[in-house]
Coordinates of C-alpha atoms in Angstrom, one line a residue:
M1 CA -0.9 31.9 -19.8
Q2 CA -2.0 35.5 -18.8
S3 CA -2.1 34.5 -15.1
F4 CA 1.1 32.8 -15.2
C5 CA 2.7 36.0 -16.7
Y6 CA 1.0 38.1 -14.1
F7 CA 2.5 35.8 -11.2
L8 CA 5.9 36.2 -12.7
S9 CA 5.5 40.0 -13.0
L10 CA 5.1 40.1 -9.3
S11 CA 8.1 37.9 -8.5
L12 CA 10.8 40.1 -9.3
L13 CA 9.8 43.4 -7.6
F14 CA 13.2 43.2 -5.6
L15 CA 15.4 43.3 -8.7
L16 CA 13.3 46.0 -10.4
S17 CA 13.7 48.3 -7.3
C18 CA 17.2 47.8 -7.4
F19 CA 17.4 49.0 -10.8
Q20 CA 15.3 52.2 -9.8
H21 CA 18.1 53.3 -7.7
S22 CA 20.9 53.6 -10.3
N23 CA 19.3 56.3 -12.7
A24 CA 21.2 57.3 -15.8
D25 CA 21.3 61.1 -16.3
V26 CA 18.0 62.2 -18.1
E27 CA 18.1 65.0 -20.6
H28 CA 14.9 66.6 -21.0
H29 CA 13.7 67.2 -24.7
D30 CA 10.8 69.7 -25.1
S31 CA 9.2 67.3 -27.9
M32 CA 9.2 64.4 -25.4
H33 CA 8.1 66.3 -22.4
P34 CA 5.5 68.4 -24.0
Q35 CA 3.9 71.6 -22.4
L36 CA 0.6 72.8 -23.4
D37 CA -0.5 76.4 -22.6
G38 CA 2.9 76.8 -20.9
C39 CA 2.1 74.2 -18.4
D40 CA 4.2 70.9 -17.5
F41 CA 1.4 68.5 -16.8
F42 CA 4.0 66.1 -15.2
Q43 CA 5.3 68.3 -12.5
G44 CA 3.0 68.9 -9.5
S45 CA 1.5 67.0 -6.5
W46 CA -1.5 65.0 -5.4
V47 CA -4.3 66.6 -3.6
V48 CA -7.6 65.3 -2.0
D49 CA -10.6 65.9 -4.1
D50 CA -13.8 64.6 -2.5
S51 CA -15.3 64.3 -6.1
Y52 CA -13.1 61.5 -6.8
P53 CA -12.9 58.6 -7.8
L54 CA -13.9 59.0 -11.4
Y55 CA -15.9 55.6 -11.4
D56 CA -17.0 53.1 -8.9
S57 CA -15.0 49.8 -9.5
S58 CA -17.9 47.8 -8.3
T59 CA -19.9 48.9 -11.2
C60 CA -17.2 48.5 -13.9
P61 CA -17.5 45.2 -15.8
F62 CA -14.0 45.2 -17.0
I63 CA -11.7 45.1 -13.9
K64 CA -9.6 41.9 -13.3
Q65 CA -9.6 40.6 -9.9
G66 CA -6.0 41.5 -9.1
F67 CA -6.6 45.3 -9.7
D68 CA -9.9 45.5 -7.7
C69 CA -8.6 46.3 -4.5
Q70 CA -11.9 47.2 -2.7
R71 CA -13.5 43.9 -3.7
N72 CA -10.4 42.1 -2.4
G73 CA -10.8 43.8 0.9
R74 CA -8.7 46.8 1.2
P75 CA -10.1 48.6 4.1
D76 CA -9.0 52.2 3.5
K77 CA -10.4 54.5 0.9
L78 CA -8.4 57.7 1.0
Y79 CA -6.2 56.5 -1.8
L80 CA -9.4 56.8 -4.1
K81 CA -9.6 60.5 -3.4
Y82 CA -6.4 61.9 -4.8
R83 CA -6.3 64.1 -7.7
W84 CA -3.1 65.0 -9.6
Q85 CA -2.5 68.7 -9.6
P86 CA 0.1 70.2 -11.9
N87 CA 2.2 73.1 -10.5
A88 CA 1.0 75.8 -13.0
C89 CA -2.6 74.6 -14.3
T90 CA -5.5 72.3 -13.6
L91 CA -6.0 69.3 -15.9
P92 CA -9.4 69.2 -17.6
R93 CA -11.7 66.6 -16.0
F94 CA -12.3 63.5 -18.0
D95 CA -15.5 63.8 -20.0
G96 CA -16.3 60.3 -21.2
E97 CA -19.1 61.5 -23.5
D98 CA -16.8 64.0 -25.1
F99 CA -14.1 61.4 -25.3
L100 CA -16.4 59.2 -27.3
R101 CA -17.4 62.0 -29.6
R102 CA -13.8 62.6 -30.4
F103 CA -13.2 59.0 -31.1
K104 CA -16.3 58.2 -32.8
G105 CA -15.5 55.4 -35.5
K106 CA -11.9 55.1 -34.2
K107 CA -9.7 52.4 -32.8
I108 CA -7.5 52.6 -29.9
M109 CA -4.9 50.1 -28.9
F110 CA -2.7 49.6 -25.8
V111 CA 0.5 47.5 -26.6
G112 CA 2.5 46.2 -23.7
D113 CA 2.8 44.2 -20.6
S114 CA 0.4 44.1 -17.5
L115 CA 0.9 47.8 -16.8
S116 CA -0.7 48.5 -20.2
E117 CA -3.4 46.0 -19.0
N118 CA -3.8 48.3 -15.9
Q119 CA -4.1 51.5 -18.3
W120 CA -6.4 49.6 -20.7
Q121 CA -8.8 48.6 -18.0
S122 CA -8.8 52.0 -16.4
L123 CA -9.9 53.5 -19.5
T124 CA -12.6 51.2 -20.3
C125 CA -13.9 51.9 -16.8
M126 CA -13.9 55.6 -17.2
V127 CA -15.6 55.5 -20.6
H128 CA -18.3 52.9 -19.1
A129 CA -19.0 55.2 -16.2
A130 CA -20.0 58.1 -18.6
I131 CA -22.4 55.8 -20.6
P132 CA -23.5 53.1 -18.2
Q133 CA -26.6 52.1 -20.1
A134 CA -24.8 52.0 -23.5
Q135 CA -24.4 48.6 -25.2
F136 CA -20.9 47.2 -25.4
S137 CA -19.2 44.0 -26.2
K138 CA -16.0 42.3 -25.1
S139 CA -13.9 39.7 -27.1
S140 CA -10.7 38.1 -26.6
E141 CA -8.6 36.1 -28.9
G142 CA -5.0 35.3 -28.4
D143 CA -3.1 38.3 -27.4
L144 CA -5.9 40.6 -28.2
S145 CA -8.8 41.8 -25.9
T146 CA -11.1 44.4 -27.1
V147 CA -14.1 46.4 -25.6
T148 CA -16.4 48.0 -28.4
W149 CA -19.2 50.4 -28.0
P150 CA -21.1 49.8 -31.3
D151 CA -23.4 52.9 -31.2
Y152 CA -20.3 55.0 -31.2
G153 CA -18.1 52.8 -33.4
V154 CA -15.3 52.9 -30.6
S155 CA -13.0 50.2 -29.8
I156 CA -10.4 49.9 -27.2
T157 CA -8.0 47.0 -27.5
L158 CA -5.3 45.6 -25.4
C159 CA -2.4 43.7 -27.4
Q160 CA -0.4 42.0 -24.6
N161 CA 3.3 42.1 -25.8
L162 CA 6.0 42.0 -23.0
F163 CA 8.8 43.5 -25.0
L164 CA 7.3 45.1 -28.2
V165 CA 10.1 43.2 -30.0
D166 CA 9.5 39.6 -31.0
L167 CA 9.8 36.6 -28.4
V168 CA 9.6 33.3 -30.2
N169 CA 9.9 29.4 -29.6
E170 CA 12.4 28.0 -32.1
T171 CA 12.7 24.3 -32.5
N172 CA 15.9 22.7 -30.8
V173 CA 16.7 26.3 -29.4
G174 CA 13.9 27.3 -27.2
R175 CA 12.5 30.8 -26.5
V176 CA 14.5 33.5 -28.2
L177 CA 14.2 37.2 -27.6
K178 CA 14.7 38.8 -31.0
I179 CA 15.6 42.5 -30.3
D180 CA 16.2 43.3 -33.8
S181 CA 12.8 41.9 -35.0
I182 CA 9.3 43.1 -34.8
E183 CA 7.1 41.0 -36.8
G184 CA 4.5 41.3 -34.1
G185 CA 3.9 44.8 -35.3
K186 CA 1.4 43.5 -37.8
Q187 CA -1.1 43.3 -35.0
W188 CA -0.8 47.1 -34.5
E189 CA -1.6 48.1 -38.0
G190 CA -5.0 49.9 -38.8
Q191 CA -5.4 51.6 -35.4
D192 CA -6.1 55.1 -35.1
T193 CA -4.4 55.7 -31.8
L194 CA -1.5 53.5 -30.3
I195 CA -0.2 53.7 -26.6
F196 CA 2.9 51.5 -26.1
N197 CA 4.7 50.3 -23.1
T198 CA 7.5 48.2 -22.2
W199 CA 10.3 47.9 -19.3
H200 CA 9.7 45.6 -16.4
W201 CA 10.1 42.3 -18.0
W202 CA 13.5 43.3 -19.5
I203 CA 15.2 42.8 -16.2
H204 CA 13.8 39.3 -15.2
N205 CA 16.6 36.7 -14.8
G206 CA 17.3 33.2 -13.6
S207 CA 14.4 30.7 -13.7
L208 CA 11.8 33.5 -14.2
Q209 CA 13.6 34.9 -17.4
P210 CA 11.2 34.4 -20.2
W211 CA 13.9 33.5 -22.8
E212 CA 16.8 31.2 -23.1
Y213 CA 18.6 33.2 -25.8
I214 CA 18.9 36.8 -27.0
E215 CA 19.2 37.2 -30.9
I216 CA 21.0 40.4 -31.8
G217 CA 22.9 41.1 -35.2
G218 CA 21.9 37.7 -36.3
K219 CA 23.7 36.0 -33.6
L220 CA 22.3 34.1 -30.5
I221 CA 23.7 35.1 -27.1
K222 CA 22.8 33.9 -23.6
D223 CA 22.7 37.3 -22.1
M224 CA 23.6 40.9 -22.4
D225 CA 23.6 44.1 -20.2
R226 CA 19.7 44.5 -19.8
L227 CA 19.7 48.4 -20.1
A228 CA 21.5 48.1 -23.5
A229 CA 19.1 45.3 -24.5
F230 CA 16.2 47.5 -23.6
K231 CA 17.8 50.5 -25.6
R232 CA 18.2 48.3 -28.6
G233 CA 14.8 46.8 -28.5
L234 CA 13.2 50.1 -28.0
T235 CA 15.2 51.4 -31.0
T236 CA 13.7 48.5 -33.3
W237 CA 10.4 49.6 -32.1
S238 CA 11.2 53.1 -32.9
K239 CA 12.3 52.1 -36.5
W240 CA 8.9 50.3 -36.8
V241 CA 7.1 53.5 -36.0
E242 CA 8.9 55.3 -38.6
S243 CA 8.4 52.8 -41.2
N244 CA 4.8 52.0 -40.6
V245 CA 3.0 55.0 -38.9
N246 CA 1.2 57.7 -41.0
P247 CA 0.9 60.6 -38.5
A248 CA -2.0 61.9 -40.5
Q249 CA -4.0 58.8 -39.6
T250 CA -2.4 57.4 -36.3
N251 CA -1.4 59.0 -33.2
V252 CA 1.4 57.5 -31.2
F253 CA 1.8 57.6 -27.4
Y254 CA 4.3 56.0 -25.1
Q255 CA 3.5 55.3 -21.6
G256 CA 6.4 56.1 -19.3
A257 CA 8.0 53.6 -17.0
S258 CA 5.8 52.7 -14.0
P259 CA 7.6 52.4 -10.6
V260 CA 7.5 49.9 -7.9
H261 CA 7.3 50.7 -4.2
S262 CA 8.9 47.5 -2.5
F263 CA 11.6 49.3 -0.4
G264 CA 10.6 52.0 1.9
G265 CA 14.2 53.4 2.0
E266 CA 13.3 55.1 -1.4
W267 CA 11.0 57.4 0.6
N268 CA 12.7 57.4 3.9
E269 CA 10.9 54.7 5.7
K270 CA 13.7 52.0 5.7
S271 CA 11.5 48.9 6.9
A272 CA 8.5 49.7 4.8
T273 CA 7.0 48.4 1.6
C274 CA 3.7 49.5 -0.2
Q275 CA 1.8 47.4 2.3
G276 CA -0.3 49.6 4.8
Q277 CA 0.6 52.9 2.9
T278 CA -2.6 55.2 3.0
E279 CA -1.2 58.4 1.5
P280 CA 1.3 59.7 -1.1
V281 CA 4.6 61.1 -0.7
K282 CA 4.0 64.7 0.2
G283 CA 5.1 67.4 -2.1
S284 CA 6.4 67.3 -5.8
T285 CA 9.7 65.6 -5.3
Y286 CA 10.7 61.8 -4.6
P287 CA 13.7 61.1 -2.7
T288 CA 15.0 58.4 -5.1
A289 CA 16.2 58.8 -8.6
L290 CA 14.2 58.0 -11.5
P291 CA 14.5 54.4 -13.0
P292 CA 17.1 54.0 -15.6
A293 CA 14.4 53.1 -18.2
V294 CA 13.3 56.9 -18.1
G295 CA 16.6 58.1 -19.7
V296 CA 16.6 55.3 -22.3
V297 CA 12.9 56.2 -23.3
K298 CA 13.6 59.9 -23.7
E299 CA 16.9 59.4 -25.7
V300 CA 15.2 57.0 -28.1
L301 CA 12.1 59.0 -28.6
S302 CA 14.1 62.2 -29.2
K303 CA 15.7 60.4 -32.1
T304 CA 12.6 59.1 -33.6
I305 CA 11.6 60.9 -36.7
K306 CA 7.8 60.4 -36.4
P307 CA 6.1 62.0 -33.6
V308 CA 5.5 60.0 -30.5
T309 CA 3.9 61.7 -27.2
L310 CA 5.5 60.5 -24.0
L311 CA 3.0 60.2 -21.1
D312 CA 5.7 60.9 -18.6
V313 CA 4.1 59.4 -15.6
T314 CA 7.0 58.1 -13.8
L315 CA 7.5 60.8 -11.1
L316 CA 3.7 61.3 -10.4
S317 CA 3.4 57.5 -10.0
Q318 CA 6.6 57.4 -7.8
L319 CA 4.9 59.7 -5.3
R320 CA 1.9 57.2 -5.0
K321 CA 3.3 54.7 -2.7
D322 CA -0.2 54.1 -1.4
G323 CA -1.7 53.0 -4.8
H324 CA -0.7 49.4 -5.1
P325 CA -2.8 46.4 -4.6
S326 CA -0.4 45.0 -1.9
L327 CA -2.1 42.2 -0.3
Y328 CA -5.3 43.0 -1.9
A329 CA -4.6 41.5 -5.2
G330 CA -7.0 38.8 -4.8
G331 CA -5.7 35.1 -5.1
H332 CA -2.1 36.0 -5.4
Q333 CA 0.1 35.0 -2.6
S334 CA 2.7 37.7 -3.4
H335 CA 2.0 41.2 -2.3
D336 CA 1.9 43.4 -5.4
C337 CA 4.0 46.7 -5.2
S338 CA 4.1 46.7 -9.0
H339 CA 0.6 47.1 -10.3
W340 CA -2.0 49.6 -9.5
C341 CA -5.6 49.5 -7.8
L342 CA -8.6 50.5 -9.8
A343 CA -9.9 52.9 -9.5
G344 CA -6.4 54.8 -9.0
V345 CA -3.4 56.1 -10.5
P346 CA -3.8 54.6 -14.1
D347 CA -6.9 56.8 -14.1
T348 CA -4.6 59.8 -14.0
W349 CA -2.5 58.4 -16.9
N350 CA -5.5 58.3 -19.0
Q351 CA -6.6 61.9 -17.8
L352 CA -3.4 63.0 -19.2
F353 CA -3.8 61.2 -22.4
Y354 CA -7.2 62.7 -22.7
T355 CA -5.7 66.1 -22.1
F356 CA -3.3 65.7 -24.9
V357 CA -6.3 64.7 -27.1
V358 CA -8.4 67.8 -26.0
R359 CA -5.6 70.3 -26.3
G360 CA -2.9 68.8 -28.5

């Protein structure tokens, strides 16, 4: 089932890129776009750093084939050497041993689609690189996959969930996306840190659409405006956070929308895709607007009573047209301009997560 979902997620890159061209106005809220020590960590550029990558993918036991670009034959290596440099400061380098000390006895969970899987596998590799000899265990059951370091009492779990709200099979009806319901949230209880993500699957349609009906306000409908559906579903999730999260016990993060690079016109190379790209977009700006999901996420989070830290990774990821598996996803016929090579861009997402843990 996971492989099927992965294949489907590669199949609608065209539609996703089209959505990226029509960005809604984005109002920046200080609480959603936090600055520490007067520095906006999400505004900057990519610079070459010979001390990168943070780990060798060949020695990480957690990377799935589709993300392991070097193993799959990608010939270039420069994409591994880029470090995110904010305009007004430098991010602390990820320190895996310090991370484990801070999270000793704690549970971390990523909740979302295959982009959450990308970030989850990245973090487990970053931690493993710090303590390669330490004992670990990996378990999977249903939608949950967990890596545990028993000597530290630290677990990092992935809960695969495409929409955050409920997607259920109902007899005589079929698959129903219940955007006002979030019974699946029971799986998230008892965690010390939660990192959520959803977006890409909200715009799938036709034969690849993962539902037959949407249930909204107690009524079944065949379809609705997808951005409006996304906003409604994310609002349901925010209400779950308000009702179920105790900020004294659980920290909540939201992973910003991850971009795709299927159409080179976005970065002024009309006939290009991510295939063959070996360098980021230069500078601190991307020629094309942010995906419309960004505005929705910031609006919903600004109205959420409980604190949620936004990992606002969209712009810095837009600049990395070189960071995708492309033809080197291993065993998949589609060329992947949606997910990210590991080592790679998701390591920076986790470095930002670590920065907020250290300085927040």
